[in-house]
mmCIF file of C-alpha atoms in Angstrom:
data_model
loop_
_atom_site.group_PDB
_atom_site.id
_atom_site.type_symbol
_atom_site.label_atom_id
_atom_site.label_comp_id
_atom_site.label_asym_id
_atom_site.label_seq_id
_atom_site.Cartn_x
_atom_site.Cartn_y
_atom_site.Cartn_z
ATOM 1 C CA MET A 823 0.000 0.000 0.000
ATOM 2 C CA VAL A 824 1.266 3.454 -0.933
ATOM 3 C CA PRO A 825 1.817 5.671 2.116
ATOM 4 C CA SER A 826 -0.416 8.736 2.398
ATOM 5 C CA TYR A 827 2.539 11.151 2.252
ATOM 6 C CA ILE A 828 3.233 10.178 -1.370
ATOM 7 C CA SER A 829 -0.218 9.097 -2.477
ATOM 8 C CA GLY A 830 -1.319 11.185 -5.453
ATOM 9 C CA LYS A 831 2.179 12.580 -6.026
ATOM 10 C CA GLU A 832 3.155 10.214 -8.836
ATOM 11 C CA ASN A 833 3.341 13.085 -11.322
ATOM 12 C CA ILE A 834 5.783 14.900 -9.071
ATOM 13 C CA VAL A 835 7.924 11.828 -8.365
ATOM 14 C CA PHE A 836 8.072 10.612 -11.968
ATOM 15 C CA GLY A 837 7.463 13.858 -13.845
ATOM 16 C CA ASN A 838 6.926 13.384 -17.567
ATOM 17 C CA ILE A 839 9.122 10.274 -17.764
ATOM 18 C CA GLU A 840 6.322 8.310 -19.428
ATOM 19 C CA GLU A 841 5.942 11.003 -22.094
ATOM 20 C CA ILE A 842 9.708 10.911 -22.722
ATOM 21 C CA TYR A 843 9.569 7.128 -23.026
ATOM 22 C CA HIS A 844 6.699 7.187 -25.529
ATOM 23 C CA PHE A 845 8.360 9.920 -27.610
ATOM 24 C CA HIS A 846 11.534 7.863 -27.870
ATOM 25 C CA GLU A 847 9.741 4.570 -28.489
ATOM 26 C CA LYS A 848 7.205 5.773 -31.064
ATOM 27 C CA ILE A 849 8.928 8.693 -32.792
ATOM 28 C CA PHE A 850 12.597 9.298 -32.114
ATOM 29 C CA GLU A 851 14.005 5.752 -32.024
ATOM 30 C CA PRO A 852 12.311 4.656 -35.277
ATOM 31 C CA GLU A 853 13.682 7.779 -36.955
ATOM 32 C CA ILE A 854 17.216 7.190 -35.620
ATOM 33 C CA CYS A 855 17.051 3.520 -36.681
ATOM 34 C CA LYS A 856 16.640 4.614 -40.302
ATOM 35 C CA TYR A 857 20.191 5.922 -40.175
ATOM 36 C CA ALA A 858 21.570 2.797 -38.510
ATOM 37 C CA SER A 859 20.126 0.560 -41.215
ATOM 38 C CA GLY A 860 22.146 2.207 -43.962
ATOM 39 C CA GLY A 861 20.343 2.480 -47.268
ATOM 40 C CA ASP A 862 20.341 6.020 -48.604
ATOM 41 C CA PHE A 863 21.294 7.418 -45.213
ATOM 42 C CA LEU A 864 24.732 8.392 -43.972
ATOM 43 C CA PRO A 865 25.902 8.532 -40.351
ATOM 44 C CA GLU A 866 26.039 12.310 -40.719
ATOM 45 C CA ASP A 867 22.275 12.306 -41.209
ATOM 46 C CA VAL A 868 21.758 11.397 -37.541
ATOM 47 C CA GLY A 869 22.178 15.094 -36.783
ATOM 48 C CA HIS A 870 19.060 15.755 -38.847
ATOM 49 C CA CYS A 871 16.962 13.885 -36.251
ATOM 50 C CA PHE A 872 18.206 16.101 -33.470
ATOM 51 C CA VAL A 873 17.618 19.234 -35.524
ATOM 52 C CA SER A 874 14.140 18.115 -36.650
ATOM 53 C CA PHE A 875 13.017 17.079 -33.178
ATOM 54 C CA GLY A 876 15.086 19.657 -31.288
ATOM 55 C CA ASP A 877 12.167 21.660 -29.927
ATOM 56 C CA ARG A 878 10.350 18.513 -28.803
ATOM 57 C CA LEU A 879 13.485 17.047 -27.190
ATOM 58 C CA ALA A 880 14.245 20.322 -25.429
ATOM 59 C CA GLY A 881 10.660 20.690 -24.232
ATOM 60 C CA LEU A 882 10.486 17.177 -22.812
ATOM 61 C CA TYR A 883 13.869 17.238 -21.110
ATOM 62 C CA VAL A 884 13.556 20.788 -19.769
ATOM 63 C CA GLU A 885 10.185 19.899 -18.241
ATOM 64 C CA TYR A 886 11.707 16.765 -16.709
ATOM 65 C CA CYS A 887 14.704 18.629 -15.280
ATOM 66 C CA VAL A 888 12.537 21.364 -13.772
ATOM 67 C CA ASN A 889 10.302 18.749 -12.139
ATOM 68 C CA LYS A 890 13.361 16.806 -10.920
ATOM 69 C CA GLU A 891 13.888 19.469 -8.231
ATOM 70 C CA ASP A 892 10.454 18.718 -6.719
ATOM 71 C CA SER A 893 10.915 14.981 -7.168
ATOM 72 C CA MET A 894 14.154 14.993 -5.179
ATOM 73 C CA GLN A 895 12.442 16.773 -2.287
ATOM 74 C CA ILE A 896 9.752 14.096 -2.090
ATOM 75 C CA LEU A 897 12.238 11.218 -2.297
ATOM 76 C CA VAL A 898 13.805 11.733 1.121
ATOM 77 C CA GLY A 899 13.100 10.372 4.578
ATOM 78 C CA ASP A 900 10.130 8.043 4.874
ATOM 79 C CA THR A 901 9.551 8.097 1.128
ATOM 80 C CA GLU A 902 13.106 6.913 0.538
ATOM 81 C CA ASN A 903 12.491 4.052 2.983
ATOM 82 C CA PHE A 904 9.276 3.096 1.161
ATOM 83 C CA PHE A 905 11.007 2.937 -2.223
ATOM 84 C CA GLY A 906 13.950 1.114 -0.631
ATOM 85 C CA ARG A 907 11.574 -1.606 0.535
ATOM 86 C CA LEU A 908 10.120 -1.823 -2.985
ATOM 87 C CA GLN A 909 13.633 -2.146 -4.389
ATOM 88 C CA LEU A 910 14.321 -5.115 -2.102
ATOM 89 C CA ARG A 911 10.925 -6.694 -2.672
ATOM 90 C CA TYR A 912 11.223 -6.589 -6.465
ATOM 91 C CA GLN A 913 14.986 -7.220 -6.453
ATOM 92 C CA LEU A 914 15.786 -4.079 -8.411
ATOM 93 C CA SER A 915 19.476 -3.551 -9.027
ATOM 94 C CA GLU A 916 19.371 0.176 -8.283
ATOM 95 C CA PRO A 917 17.353 2.564 -6.118
ATOM 96 C CA LEU A 918 14.573 4.635 -7.683
ATOM 97 C CA GLN A 919 16.732 7.777 -7.767
ATOM 98 C CA SER A 920 19.181 5.957 -10.073
ATOM 99 C CA PHE A 921 16.393 5.283 -12.545
ATOM 100 C CA LEU A 922 15.020 8.811 -12.299
ATOM 101 C CA ILE A 923 18.390 10.391 -13.157
ATOM 102 C CA LYS A 924 18.631 8.434 -16.439
ATOM 103 C CA PRO A 925 16.741 11.000 -18.572
ATOM 104 C CA VAL A 926 19.099 13.720 -17.336
ATOM 105 C CA GLN A 927 22.094 11.524 -18.167
ATOM 106 C CA ARG A 928 20.668 10.826 -21.609
ATOM 107 C CA ILE A 929 21.158 14.494 -22.526
ATOM 108 C CA THR A 930 24.920 14.214 -22.086
ATOM 109 C CA LYS A 931 24.981 10.814 -23.807
ATOM 110 C CA TYR A 932 23.358 12.372 -26.858
ATOM 111 C CA GLN A 933 25.942 15.154 -26.784
ATOM 112 C CA LEU A 934 28.744 12.587 -26.642
ATOM 113 C CA LEU A 935 27.205 10.502 -29.435
ATOM 114 C CA LEU A 936 26.911 13.500 -31.742
ATOM 115 C CA ARG A 937 30.488 14.603 -30.984
ATOM 116 C CA GLU A 938 31.854 11.123 -31.707
ATOM 117 C CA ILE A 939 29.964 10.767 -34.980
ATOM 118 C CA ARG A 940 31.044 14.267 -36.017
ATOM 119 C CA GLU A 941 34.699 13.413 -35.338
ATOM 120 C CA CYS A 942 34.424 10.376 -37.628
ATOM 121 C CA CYS A 943 32.863 12.322 -40.487
ATOM 122 C CA ASP A 944 34.247 14.564 -43.155
ATOM 123 C CA LYS A 945 34.010 18.176 -41.945
ATOM 124 C CA SER A 946 32.203 19.205 -45.115
ATOM 125 C CA SER A 947 29.321 16.820 -44.363
ATOM 126 C CA ALA A 948 29.100 17.319 -40.600
ATOM 127 C CA GLY A 949 26.874 20.424 -40.687
ATOM 128 C CA GLU A 950 23.718 18.872 -39.288
ATOM 129 C CA LEU A 951 25.731 16.927 -36.720
ATOM 130 C CA SER A 952 27.061 20.237 -35.419
ATOM 131 C CA GLU A 953 23.563 21.718 -35.466
ATOM 132 C CA GLY A 954 22.195 18.673 -33.633
ATOM 133 C CA LEU A 955 24.982 18.961 -31.085
ATOM 134 C CA ASP A 956 24.123 22.636 -30.598
ATOM 135 C CA VAL A 957 20.504 21.632 -29.972
ATOM 136 C CA MET A 958 21.515 19.137 -27.283
ATOM 137 C CA MET A 959 24.091 21.490 -25.741
ATOM 138 C CA ALA A 960 21.311 24.056 -25.304
ATOM 139 C CA VAL A 961 19.045 21.686 -23.340
ATOM 140 C CA PRO A 962 20.901 21.917 -19.982
ATOM 141 C CA LYS A 963 21.147 25.692 -20.371
ATOM 142 C CA LYS A 964 17.411 25.945 -21.050
ATOM 143 C CA ALA A 965 16.698 23.679 -18.084
ATOM 144 C CA ASN A 966 18.828 25.826 -15.762
ATOM 145 C CA GLU A 967 17.115 28.973 -17.017
ATOM 146 C CA ALA A 968 13.687 27.402 -16.460
ATOM 147 C CA ILE A 969 14.661 26.280 -12.952
ATOM 148 C CA HIS A 970 15.929 29.762 -12.095
ATOM 149 C CA LEU A 971 12.828 31.388 -13.536
ATOM 150 C CA ARG A 972 10.619 29.058 -11.533
ATOM 151 C CA MET A 973 12.545 29.856 -8.366
ATOM 152 C CA LEU A 974 12.020 33.562 -8.991
ATOM 153 C CA GLN A 975 8.276 33.035 -9.420
ATOM 154 C CA VAL A 976 7.867 31.554 -5.938
ATOM 155 C CA ASP A 977 5.717 33.592 -3.554
ATOM 156 C CA PRO A 978 8.263 35.436 -1.376
ATOM 157 C CA SER A 979 5.905 35.471 1.623
ATOM 158 C CA THR A 980 6.188 31.691 1.921
ATOM 159 C CA MET A 981 9.965 31.597 1.636
ATOM 160 C CA SER A 982 12.533 31.548 4.383
ATOM 161 C CA THR A 983 15.508 33.903 4.481
ATOM 162 C CA VAL A 984 17.774 31.001 3.541
ATOM 163 C CA SER A 985 15.660 30.239 0.442
ATOM 164 C CA CYS A 986 15.752 33.882 -0.638
ATOM 165 C CA ALA A 987 19.526 34.018 -0.171
ATOM 166 C CA ARG A 988 19.930 30.791 -2.153
ATOM 167 C CA ILE A 989 17.863 32.137 -5.044
ATOM 168 C CA PHE A 990 19.780 35.419 -5.030
ATOM 169 C CA SER A 991 23.157 33.688 -5.016
ATOM 170 C CA MET A 992 22.120 31.277 -7.798
ATOM 171 C CA SER A 993 20.755 34.133 -9.911
ATOM 172 C CA PHE A 994 23.851 36.226 -9.287
ATOM 173 C CA PHE A 995 26.031 33.251 -10.249
ATOM 174 C CA ALA A 996 24.029 32.666 -13.444
ATOM 175 C CA ILE A 997 24.378 36.341 -14.432
ATOM 176 C CA LEU A 998 28.090 36.320 -13.631
ATOM 177 C CA LEU A 999 28.621 33.114 -15.605
ATOM 178 C CA ASP A 1000 26.754 34.578 -18.568
ATOM 179 C CA MET A 1001 28.958 37.696 -18.470
ATOM 180 C CA ILE A 1002 32.129 35.577 -18.358
ATOM 181 C CA LEU A 1003 30.977 33.447 -21.290
ATOM 182 C CA ARG A 1004 30.413 36.574 -23.377
ATOM 183 C CA LEU A 1005 34.044 37.755 -22.908
#
């Protein structure tokens, strides 16, 4: 039986992971597989998938990353114990948090994949690979921006002094980092 303190919070714990799964299973993976099967396609064409589906990929993963903050807050204490018992009962190799971080890790795996394919290709034909890599490099930046924006939209009357200081320091750091990157 699901404890009352997490009952009804499935959407917070799991976010849009099911939507990400269905997108990959029904749309993205079949498209990528076209390039793996050869035919008229070249390895360089893989970048086209990332360019074509860039907005959808970014939207899904940014939403997941923003929700991940709330998910992590729920998965502590008694909730962690509950999922730990489920892990033992169903003999899962890893705790729930390990599974929930996989979509975030996938972003960097896509970046690595696109870099490796680009390095193996002729520079003159690697245009869409570079564009696809740019798309995936932008996802973590967009996620951080969305997280910061969400933090700034919190009702200040319900926040502690520590929370306000944390938001200020994170925002200041983001602005400073942006200024440094522009130099």
